[in-house]
């Protein structure tokens, strides 16, 4: 819910009708790519690669979330 609110705030009134379907498409692509990359990692490297990849993804998510505070929820 917070993601949709941030997207709606960032896109403005005229962009809401465009950004919500894009959100759904990107979400579905992310799930598909996660399955593909996870399967490739499991096949090529093995399960021992998962903790390192998860740490990288968590750090990336932390960076994105901390920057979204300035863009998605600006002070009024």
Coordinates of C-alpha atoms in Angstrom, one line a residue:
X1 CA 0.0 0.0 0.0
X2 CA 2.8 2.4 0.8
X3 CA 4.4 1.7 -2.6
X4 CA 1.2 2.7 -4.5
X5 CA 0.9 5.8 -2.3
X6 CA 4.4 6.9 -3.0
X7 CA 4.0 6.2 -6.7
X8 CA 0.7 8.2 -6.8
X9 CA 2.3 11.1 -5.0
X10 CA 5.4 11.1 -7.2
X11 CA 3.5 10.9 -10.4
X12 CA 0.9 13.6 -9.7
X13 CA -2.8 13.5 -10.5
X14 CA -2.4 13.1 -14.2
X15 CA 0.0 10.2 -14.0
X16 CA -1.8 7.9 -11.6
X17 CA -3.7 6.1 -14.4
X18 CA -0.5 5.3 -16.1
X19 CA 1.7 4.4 -13.1
X20 CA -0.5 1.8 -11.5
X21 CA -0.5 -0.7 -14.4
X22 CA 3.2 -0.1 -14.8
X23 CA 3.5 -1.1 -11.1
X24 CA 1.7 -4.3 -11.7
X25 CA 3.8 -5.2 -14.7
X26 CA 7.1 -4.5 -12.9
X27 CA 5.9 -6.5 -9.9
X28 CA 5.1 -9.5 -12.2
X29 CA 8.4 -9.2 -14.0
X30 CA 10.3 -9.1 -10.8
X31 CA 8.7 -12.3 -9.6
X32 CA 9.4 -14.0 -12.9
X33 CA 13.0 -12.8 -12.9
X34 CA 13.5 -13.9 -9.3
X35 CA 12.4 -17.4 -10.2
X36 CA 14.7 -17.5 -13.2
X37 CA 17.8 -16.1 -11.4
X38 CA 17.1 -18.3 -8.3
X39 CA 16.9 -21.4 -10.5
X40 CA 20.0 -20.4 -12.4
X41 CA 22.0 -19.8 -9.2
X42 CA 20.8 -23.1 -7.7
X43 CA 21.8 -25.0 -10.9
X44 CA 25.1 -23.3 -11.5
X45 CA 26.5 -22.4 -8.1
X46 CA 24.3 -24.3 -5.6
X47 CA 22.5 -23.3 -2.5
X48 CA 25.6 -21.9 -0.8
X49 CA 25.3 -18.8 -3.1
X50 CA 21.9 -17.8 -1.6
X51 CA 23.1 -16.0 1.6
X52 CA 25.5 -13.7 -0.3
X53 CA 22.9 -12.9 -3.0
X54 CA 20.3 -12.2 -0.3
X55 CA 22.7 -9.9 1.5
X56 CA 23.3 -7.9 -1.7
X57 CA 19.6 -7.7 -2.4
X58 CA 18.8 -6.5 1.2
X59 CA 21.5 -3.8 1.0
X60 CA 20.1 -2.7 -2.3
X61 CA 16.5 -2.6 -0.9
X62 CA 17.8 -0.5 2.1
X63 CA 19.4 2.0 -0.3
X64 CA 16.3 2.3 -2.4
X65 CA 14.0 2.6 0.6
X66 CA 16.1 5.3 2.2
X67 CA 16.1 7.3 -1.1
X68 CA 12.4 6.9 -1.5
X69 CA 11.8 8.8 1.6
X70 CA 12.9 12.0 -0.2
X71 CA 11.1 11.3 -3.5
X72 CA 7.9 9.3 -2.7
X73 CA 6.9 11.1 0.4
X74 CA 8.1 14.7 0.0
X75 CA 7.6 17.2 2.9
X76 CA 4.8 19.7 2.2

